[in-house]
Amino acid sequence: EAGVTQFPSHSVIEKGQTVTLRCDPISGHDNLYWYRRVMGKEIKFLLHFVKESKQDESGMPNNRFLAERTGGTYSTLKVQPAELEDSGVYFCASSQVGGRIMNTEAFFGQGTRLTVV
Amino acid sequence: AQSVTQPDIHITVSEGASLELRCNYSYGATPYLFWYVQSPGQGLQLLLKYFSGDTLVQGIKGFEAEFKRSQSSFNLRKPSVHWSDAAEYFCAVGAQAGNMLTFGGGTRLMVKP
Protein backbone atom coordinates (compact mmCIF):
# COMPACT_ATOMS: atom_id res chain seq x y z
CA GLU A 1 0.00 0.00 0.00
CA ALA A 2 1.35 3.40 -0.98
CA GLY A 3 2.01 5.88 1.79
CA VAL A 4 1.37 9.60 1.83
CA THR A 5 3.04 11.15 -1.20
CA GLN A 6 4.06 14.77 -1.59
CA PHE A 7 5.15 16.66 -4.68
CA PRO A 8 7.58 18.22 -5.28
CA SER A 9 10.18 17.15 -2.78
CA HIS A 10 12.00 20.45 -3.18
CA SER A 11 11.04 23.80 -4.62
CA VAL A 12 13.06 26.98 -4.93
CA ILE A 13 11.15 30.06 -6.02
CA GLU A 14 11.64 33.79 -6.00
CA LYS A 15 9.81 36.10 -3.67
CA GLY A 16 6.51 37.10 -5.22
CA GLN A 17 6.08 33.95 -7.25
CA THR A 18 3.42 31.32 -6.78
CA VAL A 19 4.02 27.75 -5.69
CA THR A 20 1.60 24.85 -5.41
CA LEU A 21 2.35 21.86 -3.24
CA ARG A 22 0.49 18.62 -3.66
CA CYS A 23 -0.35 15.82 -1.26
CA ASP A 24 -1.78 12.42 -2.09
CA PRO A 25 -3.04 10.77 1.10
CA ILE A 26 -3.31 7.08 1.75
CA SER A 27 -6.30 5.68 -0.11
CA GLY A 28 -9.39 5.65 2.09
CA HIS A 29 -8.10 8.21 4.56
CA ASP A 30 -10.66 10.96 4.97
CA ASN A 31 -8.55 13.05 7.36
CA LEU A 32 -5.85 15.12 5.69
CA TYR A 33 -3.59 17.55 7.52
CA TRP A 34 -1.01 20.12 6.47
CA TYR A 35 1.84 21.07 8.78
CA ARG A 36 4.84 23.33 8.36
CA ARG A 37 8.25 23.48 9.94
CA VAL A 38 10.07 26.74 9.58
CA MET A 39 13.82 26.36 10.10
CA GLY A 40 14.74 26.10 13.74
CA LYS A 41 11.15 25.99 14.89
CA GLU A 42 8.69 23.29 15.80
CA ILE A 43 6.33 21.60 13.35
CA LYS A 44 3.11 23.58 13.33
CA PHE A 45 -0.37 22.65 12.27
CA LEU A 46 -1.83 24.53 9.32
CA LEU A 47 -5.17 22.95 8.55
CA HIS A 48 -7.31 19.83 8.58
CA PHE A 49 -9.63 18.44 5.93
CA VAL A 50 -12.28 15.81 6.45
CA LYS A 51 -12.95 14.61 2.95
CA GLU A 52 -13.31 17.80 0.90
CA SER A 53 -14.37 20.02 3.81
CA LYS A 54 -12.06 22.21 5.86
CA GLN A 55 -12.54 21.09 9.44
CA ASP A 56 -10.01 23.41 11.01
CA GLU A 57 -7.87 26.04 9.30
CA SER A 58 -6.84 27.91 12.42
CA GLY A 59 -3.15 27.41 11.70
CA MET A 60 -3.09 29.02 8.27
CA PRO A 61 -0.74 31.99 8.61
CA ASN A 62 -2.49 34.43 6.28
CA ASN A 63 -4.58 34.74 3.14
CA ARG A 64 -1.62 34.12 0.88
CA PHE A 65 -2.12 30.45 1.64
CA LEU A 66 -4.94 28.55 -0.04
CA ALA A 67 -5.62 24.86 0.52
CA GLU A 68 -8.01 22.74 -1.46
CA ARG A 69 -8.95 19.12 -1.54
CA THR A 70 -10.66 18.18 -4.75
CA GLY A 71 -13.28 15.48 -4.38
CA GLY A 72 -11.89 14.49 -1.02
CA THR A 73 -8.83 12.87 -2.57
CA TYR A 74 -5.56 14.73 -3.10
CA SER A 75 -4.93 18.17 -1.67
CA THR A 76 -3.03 21.21 -2.86
CA LEU A 77 -1.55 24.05 -0.88
CA LYS A 78 -0.92 27.19 -2.87
CA VAL A 79 1.22 30.07 -1.68
CA GLN A 80 0.63 33.27 -3.63
CA PRO A 81 2.63 35.44 -3.55
CA ALA A 82 5.43 33.70 -1.69
CA GLU A 83 7.45 35.61 0.88
CA LEU A 84 10.85 34.83 2.37
CA GLU A 85 9.33 33.75 5.68
CA ASP A 86 7.33 31.03 3.91
CA SER A 87 10.50 28.98 3.53
CA GLY A 88 10.38 25.70 5.40
CA VAL A 89 9.30 22.09 5.13
CA TYR A 90 5.63 21.45 4.48
CA PHE A 91 4.34 18.12 5.68
CA CYS A 92 1.12 16.40 4.80
CA ALA A 93 -0.45 13.66 6.90
CA SER A 94 -3.52 11.50 6.60
CA SER A 95 -5.54 9.26 8.88
CA GLN A 96 -8.76 7.32 8.90
CA VAL A 97 -11.96 8.67 10.36
CA GLY A 98 -13.70 6.64 13.02
CA GLY A 99 -13.01 3.01 13.61
CA ARG A 100 -10.79 1.77 16.38
CA ILE A 101 -8.59 4.31 18.05
CA MET A 102 -5.51 2.32 17.16
CA ASN A 103 -6.35 2.80 13.49
CA THR A 104 -6.51 6.58 13.56
CA GLU A 105 -2.84 7.42 13.81
CA ALA A 106 -1.59 9.97 11.32
CA PHE A 107 0.81 8.90 8.58
CA PHE A 108 3.14 11.56 7.27
CA GLY A 109 4.62 12.22 3.88
CA GLN A 110 8.27 13.04 3.29
CA GLY A 111 7.56 16.73 3.11
CA THR A 112 8.20 19.44 0.55
CA ARG A 113 11.14 21.69 1.25
CA LEU A 114 10.24 25.17 0.04
CA THR A 115 12.91 27.82 -0.30
CA VAL A 116 11.89 31.36 -1.17
CA VAL A 117 14.79 33.55 -2.32
CA ALA B 1 -3.98 25.32 24.71
CA GLN B 2 -1.77 22.29 24.50
CA SER B 3 2.00 22.52 24.25
CA VAL B 4 4.99 20.21 24.12
CA THR B 5 8.52 20.87 25.30
CA GLN B 6 11.56 18.90 24.33
CA PRO B 7 14.30 20.42 26.49
CA ASP B 8 17.23 18.90 24.61
CA ILE B 9 17.83 20.26 21.12
CA HIS B 10 20.86 18.04 20.49
CA ILE B 11 22.02 14.84 22.16
CA THR B 12 25.10 12.78 21.38
CA VAL B 13 25.49 9.24 22.66
CA SER B 14 27.93 6.46 21.98
CA GLU B 15 26.77 3.44 20.06
CA GLY B 16 25.58 0.81 22.49
CA ALA B 17 24.83 3.31 25.23
CA SER B 18 21.37 3.85 26.63
CA LEU B 19 19.23 6.77 25.54
CA GLU B 20 16.51 8.87 27.09
CA LEU B 21 14.86 11.75 25.26
CA ARG B 22 12.74 14.03 27.36
CA CYS B 23 9.27 15.28 26.57
CA ASN B 24 6.97 17.38 28.72
CA TYR B 25 3.48 18.33 27.70
CA SER B 26 0.79 20.68 28.82
CA TYR B 27 -2.79 19.59 28.27
CA GLY B 28 -5.93 19.88 30.37
CA ALA B 29 -7.33 16.39 29.85
CA THR B 30 -5.90 12.96 29.19
CA PRO B 31 -3.62 13.44 26.23
CA TYR B 32 -2.90 11.27 23.26
CA LEU B 33 0.91 11.16 23.07
CA PHE B 34 3.18 10.23 20.20
CA TRP B 35 6.83 9.95 19.33
CA TYR B 36 7.88 10.37 15.71
CA VAL B 37 11.30 10.00 14.14
CA GLN B 38 12.61 11.69 11.03
CA SER B 39 15.70 10.18 9.46
CA PRO B 40 17.63 12.20 6.88
CA GLY B 41 15.65 12.47 3.64
CA GLN B 42 12.67 10.67 5.12
CA GLY B 43 9.25 11.65 6.37
CA LEU B 44 8.02 11.41 9.92
CA GLN B 45 7.65 7.82 11.09
CA LEU B 46 5.59 6.89 14.12
CA LEU B 47 7.68 5.15 16.79
CA LEU B 48 4.98 4.65 19.40
CA LYS B 49 1.85 6.14 20.87
CA TYR B 50 -0.05 6.29 24.14
CA PHE B 51 -3.80 6.53 24.32
CA SER B 52 -4.71 4.81 27.59
CA GLY B 53 -3.96 1.75 29.68
CA ASP B 54 -0.45 0.58 30.48
CA THR B 55 1.74 3.63 30.95
CA LEU B 56 4.82 1.89 29.54
CA VAL B 57 4.46 1.72 25.80
CA GLN B 58 6.56 -0.39 23.47
CA GLY B 59 7.30 0.84 19.97
CA ILE B 60 9.22 -0.09 16.90
CA LYS B 61 13.01 -0.31 16.62
CA GLY B 62 13.37 -1.23 20.29
CA PHE B 63 12.05 2.07 21.64
CA GLU B 64 9.76 2.48 24.61
CA ALA B 65 8.20 5.43 26.38
CA GLU B 66 6.63 5.92 29.77
CA PHE B 67 3.67 8.17 30.44
CA LYS B 68 3.92 9.86 33.84
CA ARG B 69 0.84 11.93 34.52
CA SER B 70 2.21 13.42 37.74
CA GLN B 71 5.20 14.81 35.85
CA SER B 72 3.39 15.56 32.58
CA SER B 73 6.12 13.64 30.84
CA PHE B 74 6.39 11.07 28.09
CA ASN B 75 10.11 10.29 27.83
CA LEU B 76 11.46 8.05 25.11
CA ARG B 77 14.03 5.41 25.95
CA LYS B 78 16.17 2.81 24.29
CA PRO B 79 18.55 0.51 26.19
CA SER B 80 21.21 0.29 23.47
CA VAL B 81 21.51 2.80 20.66
CA HIS B 82 22.53 1.80 17.14
CA TRP B 83 24.23 4.07 14.63
CA SER B 84 21.08 3.93 12.48
CA ASP B 85 19.13 5.64 15.27
CA ALA B 86 20.78 8.95 14.40
CA ALA B 87 17.83 11.13 13.43
CA GLU B 88 15.55 13.83 14.74
CA TYR B 89 12.89 12.82 17.23
CA PHE B 90 9.62 14.60 17.81
CA CYS B 91 7.21 14.29 20.67
CA ALA B 92 3.61 15.26 19.94
CA VAL B 93 0.31 15.54 21.76
CA GLY B 94 -3.20 15.32 20.34
CA ALA B 95 -6.59 16.09 21.79
CA GLN B 96 -7.94 12.80 20.54
CA ALA B 97 -6.91 10.09 18.16
CA GLY B 98 -6.93 11.29 14.57
CA ASN B 99 -6.99 14.93 15.55
CA MET B 100 -4.39 17.58 14.86
CA LEU B 101 -1.07 17.25 16.66
CA THR B 102 1.00 19.73 18.60
CA PHE B 103 4.70 19.02 18.27
CA GLY B 104 7.72 19.73 20.37
CA GLY B 105 10.73 21.41 18.83
CA GLY B 106 12.50 18.12 18.20
CA THR B 107 15.69 16.53 19.51
CA ARG B 108 18.48 15.73 17.10
CA LEU B 109 20.30 12.57 18.08
CA MET B 110 23.86 11.93 17.02
CA VAL B 111 25.48 8.55 17.57
CA LYS B 112 29.24 8.28 17.82
CA PRO B 113 31.10 5.04 17.19
CSV table of C-alpha atoms in Angstrom, one decimal:
chain,number,residue,atom,x,y,z
A,1,GLU,CA,0.0,0.0,0.0
A,2,ALA,CA,1.4,3.4,-1.0
A,3,GLY,CA,2.0,5.9,1.8
A,4,VAL,CA,1.4,9.6,1.8
A,5,THR,CA,3.0,11.2,-1.2
A,6,GLN,CA,4.1,14.8,-1.6
A,7,PHE,CA,5.1,16.7,-4.7
A,8,PRO,CA,7.6,18.2,-5.3
A,9,SER,CA,10.2,17.1,-2.8
A,10,HIS,CA,12.0,20.5,-3.2
A,11,SER,CA,11.0,23.8,-4.6
A,12,VAL,CA,13.1,27.0,-4.9
A,13,ILE,CA,11.1,30.1,-6.0
A,14,GLU,CA,11.6,33.8,-6.0
A,15,LYS,CA,9.8,36.1,-3.7
A,16,GLY,CA,6.5,37.1,-5.2
A,17,GLN,CA,6.1,33.9,-7.3
A,18,THR,CA,3.4,31.3,-6.8
A,19,VAL,CA,4.0,27.7,-5.7
A,20,THR,CA,1.6,24.8,-5.4
A,21,LEU,CA,2.3,21.9,-3.2
A,22,ARG,CA,0.5,18.6,-3.7
A,23,CYS,CA,-0.3,15.8,-1.3
A,24,ASP,CA,-1.8,12.4,-2.1
A,25,PRO,CA,-3.0,10.8,1.1
A,26,ILE,CA,-3.3,7.1,1.8
A,27,SER,CA,-6.3,5.7,-0.1
A,28,GLY,CA,-9.4,5.6,2.1
A,29,HIS,CA,-8.1,8.2,4.6
A,30,ASP,CA,-10.7,11.0,5.0
A,31,ASN,CA,-8.6,13.1,7.4
A,32,LEU,CA,-5.9,15.1,5.7
A,33,TYR,CA,-3.6,17.6,7.5
A,34,TRP,CA,-1.0,20.1,6.5
A,35,TYR,CA,1.8,21.1,8.8
A,36,ARG,CA,4.8,23.3,8.4
A,37,ARG,CA,8.2,23.5,9.9
A,38,VAL,CA,10.1,26.7,9.6
A,39,MET,CA,13.8,26.4,10.1
A,40,GLY,CA,14.7,26.1,13.7
A,41,LYS,CA,11.2,26.0,14.9
A,42,GLU,CA,8.7,23.3,15.8
A,43,ILE,CA,6.3,21.6,13.4
A,44,LYS,CA,3.1,23.6,13.3
A,45,PHE,CA,-0.4,22.6,12.3
A,46,LEU,CA,-1.8,24.5,9.3
A,47,LEU,CA,-5.2,23.0,8.6
A,48,HIS,CA,-7.3,19.8,8.6
A,49,PHE,CA,-9.6,18.4,5.9
A,50,VAL,CA,-12.3,15.8,6.4
A,51,LYS,CA,-13.0,14.6,2.9
A,52,GLU,CA,-13.3,17.8,0.9
A,53,SER,CA,-14.4,20.0,3.8
A,54,LYS,CA,-12.1,22.2,5.9
A,55,GLN,CA,-12.5,21.1,9.4
A,56,ASP,CA,-10.0,23.4,11.0
A,57,GLU,CA,-7.9,26.0,9.3
A,58,SER,CA,-6.8,27.9,12.4
A,59,GLY,CA,-3.2,27.4,11.7
A,60,MET,CA,-3.1,29.0,8.3
A,61,PRO,CA,-0.7,32.0,8.6
A,62,ASN,CA,-2.5,34.4,6.3
A,63,ASN,CA,-4.6,34.7,3.1
A,64,ARG,CA,-1.6,34.1,0.9
A,65,PHE,CA,-2.1,30.4,1.6
A,66,LEU,CA,-4.9,28.5,0.0
A,67,ALA,CA,-5.6,24.9,0.5
A,68,GLU,CA,-8.0,22.7,-1.5
A,69,ARG,CA,-9.0,19.1,-1.5
A,70,THR,CA,-10.7,18.2,-4.8
A,71,GLY,CA,-13.3,15.5,-4.4
A,72,GLY,CA,-11.9,14.5,-1.0
A,73,THR,CA,-8.8,12.9,-2.6
A,74,TYR,CA,-5.6,14.7,-3.1
A,75,SER,CA,-4.9,18.2,-1.7
A,76,THR,CA,-3.0,21.2,-2.9
A,77,LEU,CA,-1.5,24.1,-0.9
A,78,LYS,CA,-0.9,27.2,-2.9
A,79,VAL,CA,1.2,30.1,-1.7
A,80,GLN,CA,0.6,33.3,-3.6
A,81,PRO,CA,2.6,35.4,-3.5
A,82,ALA,CA,5.4,33.7,-1.7
A,83,GLU,CA,7.4,35.6,0.9
A,84,LEU,CA,10.9,34.8,2.4
A,85,GLU,CA,9.3,33.7,5.7
A,86,ASP,CA,7.3,31.0,3.9
A,87,SER,CA,10.5,29.0,3.5
A,88,GLY,CA,10.4,25.7,5.4
A,89,VAL,CA,9.3,22.1,5.1
A,90,TYR,CA,5.6,21.5,4.5
A,91,PHE,CA,4.3,18.1,5.7
A,92,CYS,CA,1.1,16.4,4.8
A,93,ALA,CA,-0.5,13.7,6.9
A,94,SER,CA,-3.5,11.5,6.6
A,95,SER,CA,-5.5,9.3,8.9
A,96,GLN,CA,-8.8,7.3,8.9
A,97,VAL,CA,-12.0,8.7,10.4
A,98,GLY,CA,-13.7,6.6,13.0
A,99,GLY,CA,-13.0,3.0,13.6
A,100,ARG,CA,-10.8,1.8,16.4
A,101,ILE,CA,-8.6,4.3,18.1
A,102,MET,CA,-5.5,2.3,17.2
A,103,ASN,CA,-6.3,2.8,13.5
A,104,THR,CA,-6.5,6.6,13.6
A,105,GLU,CA,-2.8,7.4,13.8
A,106,ALA,CA,-1.6,10.0,11.3
A,107,PHE,CA,0.8,8.9,8.6
A,108,PHE,CA,3.1,11.6,7.3
A,109,GLY,CA,4.6,12.2,3.9
A,110,GLN,CA,8.3,13.0,3.3
A,111,GLY,CA,7.6,16.7,3.1
A,112,THR,CA,8.2,19.4,0.6
A,113,ARG,CA,11.1,21.7,1.3
A,114,LEU,CA,10.2,25.2,0.0
A,115,THR,CA,12.9,27.8,-0.3
A,116,VAL,CA,11.9,31.4,-1.2
A,117,VAL,CA,14.8,33.5,-2.3
B,1,ALA,CA,-4.0,25.3,24.7
B,2,GLN,CA,-1.8,22.3,24.5
B,3,SER,CA,2.0,22.5,24.2
B,4,VAL,CA,5.0,20.2,24.1
B,5,THR,CA,8.5,20.9,25.3
B,6,GLN,CA,11.6,18.9,24.3
B,7,PRO,CA,14.3,20.4,26.5
B,8,ASP,CA,17.2,18.9,24.6
B,9,ILE,CA,17.8,20.3,21.1
B,10,HIS,CA,20.9,18.0,20.5
B,11,ILE,CA,22.0,14.8,22.2
B,12,THR,CA,25.1,12.8,21.4
B,13,VAL,CA,25.5,9.2,22.7
B,14,SER,CA,27.9,6.5,22.0
B,15,GLU,CA,26.8,3.4,20.1
B,16,GLY,CA,25.6,0.8,22.5
B,17,ALA,CA,24.8,3.3,25.2
B,18,SER,CA,21.4,3.9,26.6
B,19,LEU,CA,19.2,6.8,25.5
B,20,GLU,CA,16.5,8.9,27.1
B,21,LEU,CA,14.9,11.8,25.3
B,22,ARG,CA,12.7,14.0,27.4
B,23,CYS,CA,9.3,15.3,26.6
B,24,ASN,CA,7.0,17.4,28.7
B,25,TYR,CA,3.5,18.3,27.7
B,26,SER,CA,0.8,20.7,28.8
B,27,TYR,CA,-2.8,19.6,28.3
B,28,GLY,CA,-5.9,19.9,30.4
B,29,ALA,CA,-7.3,16.4,29.8
B,30,THR,CA,-5.9,13.0,29.2
B,31,PRO,CA,-3.6,13.4,26.2
B,32,TYR,CA,-2.9,11.3,23.3
B,33,LEU,CA,0.9,11.2,23.1
B,34,PHE,CA,3.2,10.2,20.2
B,35,TRP,CA,6.8,10.0,19.3
B,36,TYR,CA,7.9,10.4,15.7
B,37,VAL,CA,11.3,10.0,14.1
B,38,GLN,CA,12.6,11.7,11.0
B,39,SER,CA,15.7,10.2,9.5
B,40,PRO,CA,17.6,12.2,6.9
B,41,GLY,CA,15.6,12.5,3.6
B,42,GLN,CA,12.7,10.7,5.1
B,43,GLY,CA,9.2,11.6,6.4
B,44,LEU,CA,8.0,11.4,9.9
B,45,GLN,CA,7.6,7.8,11.1
B,46,LEU,CA,5.6,6.9,14.1
B,47,LEU,CA,7.7,5.2,16.8
B,48,LEU,CA,5.0,4.7,19.4
B,49,LYS,CA,1.9,6.1,20.9
B,50,TYR,CA,0.0,6.3,24.1
B,51,PHE,CA,-3.8,6.5,24.3
B,52,SER,CA,-4.7,4.8,27.6
B,53,GLY,CA,-4.0,1.8,29.7
B,54,ASP,CA,-0.5,0.6,30.5
B,55,THR,CA,1.7,3.6,30.9
B,56,LEU,CA,4.8,1.9,29.5
B,57,VAL,CA,4.5,1.7,25.8
B,58,GLN,CA,6.6,-0.4,23.5
B,59,GLY,CA,7.3,0.8,20.0
B,60,ILE,CA,9.2,-0.1,16.9
B,61,LYS,CA,13.0,-0.3,16.6
B,62,GLY,CA,13.4,-1.2,20.3
B,63,PHE,CA,12.0,2.1,21.6
B,64,GLU,CA,9.8,2.5,24.6
B,65,ALA,CA,8.2,5.4,26.4
B,66,GLU,CA,6.6,5.9,29.8
B,67,PHE,CA,3.7,8.2,30.4
B,68,LYS,CA,3.9,9.9,33.8
B,69,ARG,CA,0.8,11.9,34.5
B,70,SER,CA,2.2,13.4,37.7
B,71,GLN,CA,5.2,14.8,35.9
B,72,SER,CA,3.4,15.6,32.6
B,73,SER,CA,6.1,13.6,30.8
B,74,PHE,CA,6.4,11.1,28.1
B,75,ASN,CA,10.1,10.3,27.8
B,76,LEU,CA,11.5,8.1,25.1
B,77,ARG,CA,14.0,5.4,26.0
B,78,LYS,CA,16.2,2.8,24.3
B,79,PRO,CA,18.5,0.5,26.2
B,80,SER,CA,21.2,0.3,23.5
B,81,VAL,CA,21.5,2.8,20.7
B,82,HIS,CA,22.5,1.8,17.1
B,83,TRP,CA,24.2,4.1,14.6
B,84,SER,CA,21.1,3.9,12.5
B,85,ASP,CA,19.1,5.6,15.3
B,86,ALA,CA,20.8,8.9,14.4
B,87,ALA,CA,17.8,11.1,13.4
B,88,GLU,CA,15.6,13.8,14.7
B,89,TYR,CA,12.9,12.8,17.2
B,90,PHE,CA,9.6,14.6,17.8
B,91,CYS,CA,7.2,14.3,20.7
B,92,ALA,CA,3.6,15.3,19.9
B,93,VAL,CA,0.3,15.5,21.8
B,94,GLY,CA,-3.2,15.3,20.3
B,95,ALA,CA,-6.6,16.1,21.8
B,96,GLN,CA,-7.9,12.8,20.5
B,97,ALA,CA,-6.9,10.1,18.2
B,98,GLY,CA,-6.9,11.3,14.6
B,99,ASN,CA,-7.0,14.9,15.6
B,100,MET,CA,-4.4,17.6,14.9
B,101,LEU,CA,-1.1,17.3,16.7
B,102,THR,CA,1.0,19.7,18.6
B,103,PHE,CA,4.7,19.0,18.3
B,104,GLY,CA,7.7,19.7,20.4
B,105,GLY,CA,10.7,21.4,18.8
B,106,GLY,CA,12.5,18.1,18.2
B,107,THR,CA,15.7,16.5,19.5
B,108,ARG,CA,18.5,15.7,17.1
B,109,LEU,CA,20.3,12.6,18.1
B,110,MET,CA,23.9,11.9,17.0
B,111,VAL,CA,25.5,8.5,17.6
B,112,LYS,CA,29.2,8.3,17.8
B,113,PRO,CA,31.1,5.0,17.2
